[in-house]
XYZ file of N, CA and C in Angstrom:
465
model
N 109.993 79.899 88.423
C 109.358 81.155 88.788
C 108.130 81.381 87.901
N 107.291 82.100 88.326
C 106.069 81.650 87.582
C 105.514 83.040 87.201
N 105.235 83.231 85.762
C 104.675 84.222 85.302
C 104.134 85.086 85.245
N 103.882 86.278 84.955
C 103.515 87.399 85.474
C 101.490 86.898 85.270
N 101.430 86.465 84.012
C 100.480 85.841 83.883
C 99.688 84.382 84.533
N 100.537 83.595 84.697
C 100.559 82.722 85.736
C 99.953 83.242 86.995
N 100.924 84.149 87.665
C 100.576 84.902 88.692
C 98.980 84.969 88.917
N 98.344 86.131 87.585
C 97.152 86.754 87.568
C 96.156 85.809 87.129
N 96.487 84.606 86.610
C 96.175 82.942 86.407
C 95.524 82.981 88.059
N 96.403 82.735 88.652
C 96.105 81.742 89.968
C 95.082 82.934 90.979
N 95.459 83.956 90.774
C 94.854 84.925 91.676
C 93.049 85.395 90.834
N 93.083 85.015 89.485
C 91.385 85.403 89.538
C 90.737 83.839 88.746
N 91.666 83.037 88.565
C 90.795 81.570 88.225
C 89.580 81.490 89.036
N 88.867 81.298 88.970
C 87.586 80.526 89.638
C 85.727 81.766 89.202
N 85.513 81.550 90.293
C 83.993 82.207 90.131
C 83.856 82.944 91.212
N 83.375 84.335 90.478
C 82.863 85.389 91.390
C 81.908 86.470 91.385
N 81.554 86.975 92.708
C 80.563 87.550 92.467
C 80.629 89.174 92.296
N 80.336 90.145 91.746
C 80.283 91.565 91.569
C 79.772 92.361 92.381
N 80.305 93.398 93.038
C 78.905 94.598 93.648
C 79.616 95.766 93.141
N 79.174 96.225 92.344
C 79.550 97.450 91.285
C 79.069 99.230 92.370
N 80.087 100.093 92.697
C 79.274 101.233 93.193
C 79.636 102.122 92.437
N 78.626 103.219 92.160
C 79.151 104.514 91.750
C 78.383 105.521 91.971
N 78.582 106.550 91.733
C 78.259 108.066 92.592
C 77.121 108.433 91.394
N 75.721 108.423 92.225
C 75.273 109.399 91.701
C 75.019 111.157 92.169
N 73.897 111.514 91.616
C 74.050 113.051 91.717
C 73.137 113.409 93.046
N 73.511 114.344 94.305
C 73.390 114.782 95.406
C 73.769 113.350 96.035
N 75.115 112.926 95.938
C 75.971 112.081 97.076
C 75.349 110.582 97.218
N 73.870 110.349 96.525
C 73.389 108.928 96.713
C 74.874 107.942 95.511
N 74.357 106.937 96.033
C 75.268 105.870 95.193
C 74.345 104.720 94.262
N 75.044 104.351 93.409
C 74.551 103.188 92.668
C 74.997 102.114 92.501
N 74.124 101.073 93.080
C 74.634 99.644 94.059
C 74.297 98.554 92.570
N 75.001 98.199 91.975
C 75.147 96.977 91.199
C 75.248 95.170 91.453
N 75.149 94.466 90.845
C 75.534 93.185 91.117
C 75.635 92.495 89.862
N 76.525 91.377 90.053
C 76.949 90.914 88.307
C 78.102 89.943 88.989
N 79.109 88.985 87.717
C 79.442 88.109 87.678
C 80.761 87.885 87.353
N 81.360 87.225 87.263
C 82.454 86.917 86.383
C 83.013 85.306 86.628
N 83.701 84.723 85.537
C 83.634 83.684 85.839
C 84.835 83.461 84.762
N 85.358 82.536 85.375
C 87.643 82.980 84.636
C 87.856 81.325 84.797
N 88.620 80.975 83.675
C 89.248 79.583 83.347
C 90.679 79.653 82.548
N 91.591 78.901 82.991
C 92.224 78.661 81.677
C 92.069 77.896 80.508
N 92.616 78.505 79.282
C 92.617 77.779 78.061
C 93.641 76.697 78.241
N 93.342 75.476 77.038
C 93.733 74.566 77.550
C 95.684 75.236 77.612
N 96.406 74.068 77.908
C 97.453 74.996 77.868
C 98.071 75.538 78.538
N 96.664 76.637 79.550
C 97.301 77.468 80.340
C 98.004 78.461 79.681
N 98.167 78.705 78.660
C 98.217 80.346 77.643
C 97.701 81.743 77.608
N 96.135 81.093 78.490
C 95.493 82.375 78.216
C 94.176 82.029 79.071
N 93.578 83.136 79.461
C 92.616 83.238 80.381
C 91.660 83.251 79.601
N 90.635 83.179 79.577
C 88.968 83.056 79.452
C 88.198 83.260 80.141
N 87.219 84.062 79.857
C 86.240 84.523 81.173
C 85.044 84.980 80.411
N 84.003 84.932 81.050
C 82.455 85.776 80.928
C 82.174 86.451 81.782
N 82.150 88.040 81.780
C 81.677 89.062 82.553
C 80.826 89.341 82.824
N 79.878 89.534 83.783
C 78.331 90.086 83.392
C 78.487 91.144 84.621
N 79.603 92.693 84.859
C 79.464 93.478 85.321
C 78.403 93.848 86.240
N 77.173 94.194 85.194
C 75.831 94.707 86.368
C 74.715 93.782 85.624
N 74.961 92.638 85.494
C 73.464 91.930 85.351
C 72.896 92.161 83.792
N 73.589 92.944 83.180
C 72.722 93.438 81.793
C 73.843 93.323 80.828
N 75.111 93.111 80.721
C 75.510 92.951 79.501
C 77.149 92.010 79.735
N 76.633 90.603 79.120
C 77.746 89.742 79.344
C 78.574 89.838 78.546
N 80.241 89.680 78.892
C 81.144 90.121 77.862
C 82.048 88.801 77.940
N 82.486 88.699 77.253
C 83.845 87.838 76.927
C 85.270 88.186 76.642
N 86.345 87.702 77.861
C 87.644 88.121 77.434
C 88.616 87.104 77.275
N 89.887 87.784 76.578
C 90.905 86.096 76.693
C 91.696 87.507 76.983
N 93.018 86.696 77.715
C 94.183 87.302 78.171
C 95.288 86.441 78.116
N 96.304 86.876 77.707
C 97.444 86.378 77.038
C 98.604 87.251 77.676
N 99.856 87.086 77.882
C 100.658 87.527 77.886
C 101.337 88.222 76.343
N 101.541 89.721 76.555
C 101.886 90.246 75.113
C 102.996 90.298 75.431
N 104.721 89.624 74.574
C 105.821 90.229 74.472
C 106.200 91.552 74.183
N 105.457 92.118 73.683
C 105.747 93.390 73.215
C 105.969 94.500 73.904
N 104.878 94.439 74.932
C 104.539 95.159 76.022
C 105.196 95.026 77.224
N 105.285 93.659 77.304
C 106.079 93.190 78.235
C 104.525 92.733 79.737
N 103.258 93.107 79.185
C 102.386 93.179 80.194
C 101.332 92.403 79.637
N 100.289 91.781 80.909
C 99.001 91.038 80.063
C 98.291 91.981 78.959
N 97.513 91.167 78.235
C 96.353 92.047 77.378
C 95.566 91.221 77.192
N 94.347 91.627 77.679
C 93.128 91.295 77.735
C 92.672 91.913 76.379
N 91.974 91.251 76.447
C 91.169 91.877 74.754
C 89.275 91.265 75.068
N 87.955 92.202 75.359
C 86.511 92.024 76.113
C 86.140 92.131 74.582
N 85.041 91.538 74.246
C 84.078 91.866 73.432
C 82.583 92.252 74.512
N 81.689 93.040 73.907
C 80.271 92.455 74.487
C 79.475 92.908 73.434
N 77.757 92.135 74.083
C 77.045 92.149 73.027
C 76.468 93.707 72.131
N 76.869 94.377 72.881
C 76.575 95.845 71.672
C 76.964 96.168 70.903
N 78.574 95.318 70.457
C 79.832 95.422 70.009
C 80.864 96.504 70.133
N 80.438 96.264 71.746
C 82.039 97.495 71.958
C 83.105 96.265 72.799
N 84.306 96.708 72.102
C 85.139 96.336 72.394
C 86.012 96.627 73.650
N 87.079 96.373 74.183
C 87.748 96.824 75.315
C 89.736 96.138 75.287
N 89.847 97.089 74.950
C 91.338 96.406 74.897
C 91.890 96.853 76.350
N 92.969 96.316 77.175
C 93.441 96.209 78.691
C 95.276 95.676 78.665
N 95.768 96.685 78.972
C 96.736 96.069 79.335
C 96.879 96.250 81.392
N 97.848 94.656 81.744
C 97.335 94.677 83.047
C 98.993 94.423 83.525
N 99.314 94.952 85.144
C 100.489 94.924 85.097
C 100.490 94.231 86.580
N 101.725 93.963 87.089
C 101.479 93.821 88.645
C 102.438 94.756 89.369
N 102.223 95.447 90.049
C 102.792 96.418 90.707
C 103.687 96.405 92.261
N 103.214 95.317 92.895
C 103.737 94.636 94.013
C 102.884 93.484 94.293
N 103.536 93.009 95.580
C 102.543 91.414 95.627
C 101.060 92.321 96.208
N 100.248 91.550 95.653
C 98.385 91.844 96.325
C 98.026 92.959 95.510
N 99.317 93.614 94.603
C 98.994 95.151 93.680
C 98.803 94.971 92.509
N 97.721 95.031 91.547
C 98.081 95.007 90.270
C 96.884 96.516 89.577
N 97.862 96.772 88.607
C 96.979 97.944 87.606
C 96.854 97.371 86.186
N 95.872 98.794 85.740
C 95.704 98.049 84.778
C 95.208 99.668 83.930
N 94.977 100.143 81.861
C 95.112 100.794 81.688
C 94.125 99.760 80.275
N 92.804 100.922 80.235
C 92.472 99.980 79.928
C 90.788 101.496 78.469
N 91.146 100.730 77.370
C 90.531 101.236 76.122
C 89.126 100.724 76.184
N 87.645 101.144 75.698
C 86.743 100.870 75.526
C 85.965 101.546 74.516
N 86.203 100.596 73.223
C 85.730 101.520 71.532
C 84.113 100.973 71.587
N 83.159 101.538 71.531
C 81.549 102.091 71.797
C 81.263 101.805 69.901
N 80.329 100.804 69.614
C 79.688 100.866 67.959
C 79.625 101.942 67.622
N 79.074 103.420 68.287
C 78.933 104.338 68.170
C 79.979 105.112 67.971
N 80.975 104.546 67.932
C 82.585 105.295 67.764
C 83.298 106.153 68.943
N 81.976 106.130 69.758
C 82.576 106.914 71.267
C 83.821 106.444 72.188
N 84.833 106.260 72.820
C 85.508 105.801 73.602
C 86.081 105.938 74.713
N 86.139 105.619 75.621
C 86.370 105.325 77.176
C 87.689 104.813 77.700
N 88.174 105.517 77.934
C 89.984 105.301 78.766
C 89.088 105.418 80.185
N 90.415 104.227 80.835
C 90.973 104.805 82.261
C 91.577 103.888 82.221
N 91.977 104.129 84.308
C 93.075 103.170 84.874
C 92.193 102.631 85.836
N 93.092 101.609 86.532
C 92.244 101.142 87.694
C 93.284 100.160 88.418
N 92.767 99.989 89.430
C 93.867 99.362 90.518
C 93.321 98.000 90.947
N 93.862 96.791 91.496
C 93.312 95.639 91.837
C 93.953 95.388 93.412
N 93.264 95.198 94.685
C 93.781 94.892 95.821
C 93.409 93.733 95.793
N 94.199 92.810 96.694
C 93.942 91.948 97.024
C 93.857 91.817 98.239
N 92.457 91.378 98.879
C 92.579 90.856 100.607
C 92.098 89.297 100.786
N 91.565 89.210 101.934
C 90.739 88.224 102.358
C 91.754 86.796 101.738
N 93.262 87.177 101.647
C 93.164 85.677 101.598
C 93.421 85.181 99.747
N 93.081 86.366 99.679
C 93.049 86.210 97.796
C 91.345 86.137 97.486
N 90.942 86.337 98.263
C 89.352 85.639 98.067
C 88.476 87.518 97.990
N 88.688 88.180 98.258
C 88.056 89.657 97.677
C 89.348 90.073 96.765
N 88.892 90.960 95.731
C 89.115 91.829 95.354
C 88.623 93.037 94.653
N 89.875 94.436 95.276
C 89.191 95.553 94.999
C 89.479 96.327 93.935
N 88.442 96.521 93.335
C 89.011 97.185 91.642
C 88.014 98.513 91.716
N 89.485 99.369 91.471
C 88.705 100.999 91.847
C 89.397 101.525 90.535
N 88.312 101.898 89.464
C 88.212 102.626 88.319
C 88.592 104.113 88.249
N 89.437 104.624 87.911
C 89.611 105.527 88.002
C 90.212 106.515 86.569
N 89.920 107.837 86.900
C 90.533 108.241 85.101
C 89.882 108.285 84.162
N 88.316 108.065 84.054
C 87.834 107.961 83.383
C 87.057 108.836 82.247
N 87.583 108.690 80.975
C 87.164 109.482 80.126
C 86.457 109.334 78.626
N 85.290 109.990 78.631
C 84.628 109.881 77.550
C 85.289 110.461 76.215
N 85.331 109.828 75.175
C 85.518 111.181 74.178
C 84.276 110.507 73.349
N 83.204 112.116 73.328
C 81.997 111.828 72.506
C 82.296 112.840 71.130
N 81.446 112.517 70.168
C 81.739 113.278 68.921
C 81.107 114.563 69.035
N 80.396 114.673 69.676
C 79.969 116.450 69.729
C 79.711 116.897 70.894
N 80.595 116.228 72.411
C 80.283 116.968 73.247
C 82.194 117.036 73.926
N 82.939 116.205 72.698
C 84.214 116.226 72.894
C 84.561 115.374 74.012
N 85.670 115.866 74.906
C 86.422 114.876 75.813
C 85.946 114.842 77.481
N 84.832 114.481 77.798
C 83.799 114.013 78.923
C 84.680 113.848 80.095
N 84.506 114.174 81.584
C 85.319 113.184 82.774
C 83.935 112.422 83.139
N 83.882 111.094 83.247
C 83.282 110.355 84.001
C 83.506 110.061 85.759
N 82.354 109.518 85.971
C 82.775 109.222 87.582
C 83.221 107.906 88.115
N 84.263 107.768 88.784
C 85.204 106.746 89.200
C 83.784 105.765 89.486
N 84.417 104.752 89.841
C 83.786 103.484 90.093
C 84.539 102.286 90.590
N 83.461 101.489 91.939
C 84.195 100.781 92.599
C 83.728 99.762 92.777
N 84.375 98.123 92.340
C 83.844 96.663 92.079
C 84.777 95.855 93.007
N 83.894 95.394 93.509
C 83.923 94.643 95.045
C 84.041 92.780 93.891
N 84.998 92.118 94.065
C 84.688 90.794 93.500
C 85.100 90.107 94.372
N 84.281 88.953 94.931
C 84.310 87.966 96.125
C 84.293 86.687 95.241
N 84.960 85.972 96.049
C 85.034 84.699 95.263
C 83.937 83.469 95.702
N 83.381 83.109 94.725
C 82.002 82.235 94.873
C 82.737 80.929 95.650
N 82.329 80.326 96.628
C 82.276 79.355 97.102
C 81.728 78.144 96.691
């Protein structure tokens, strides 16, 4: 029987492409594009990947199965040096969530949740951000606006 990680192994291995949306102000939207690109370590222990979200800031993650938790954890660096810690779960087959920290150089930080569908075959998936919250140092605890990443798998 094959791992919860295994699982999330076989379902985002390969190369794909991004279309990032999110809401701006009077109902227009903001149309993104960006990357990602997922391997295993040797092994098969742990995932590896380079993110490049919207074209402007590439990140790096490994993901491991944590005993502790009992769930994956991803652990992102990127180049501004904010970090992103993730724990990721699977919720039914084609369902997985995920709950996920983002510490800002600036000391600012960013919670939410977010959901992963799977269609097409295994070949799209839909990751809808949700929950999202700022806590800034002098304007306190922020709601941000959800956000929705379309990842197709590169051919």
């Amino acid at each position: 029987m094959a791992t919860t990680l295994q699982e999330w192994g076989d379902l985002l291995v390969g190369n794909w492409t991004i279309q990032r949306t999110s809401p701006l102000e009077k109902g227009s939207l903001s149309v993104q594009s960006g990357s990602l690109s997922v391997s295993w370590m040797e092994g098969n222990t742990a995932l590896v990947a380079t993110t490049d979200p919207n074209g402007t800031a590439a990140g790096r993650f490994i993901a491991v199965f944590d005993p502790a938790s009992g769930q994956i954890k991803q652990n992102t660096i990127y180049p501004d040096g904010s970090t992103e810690t993730t724990y990721i779960s699977k919720v039914a087959d084609g369902q997985w969530a995920w709950k996920q920290t983002r510490n800002f150089a600036n000391g600012q930080q960013e919670q939410n949740t977010a959901s992963f569908s799977v269609a097409n075959n295994g070949n799209t998936l839909v990751h809808s951000v949700t929950g999202r919250t700022l806590v800034h140092s002098a304007l306190g605890k922020l709601a941000l606006a959800d956000t929705r990443n379309i990842l197709t798998r590169a051919i």
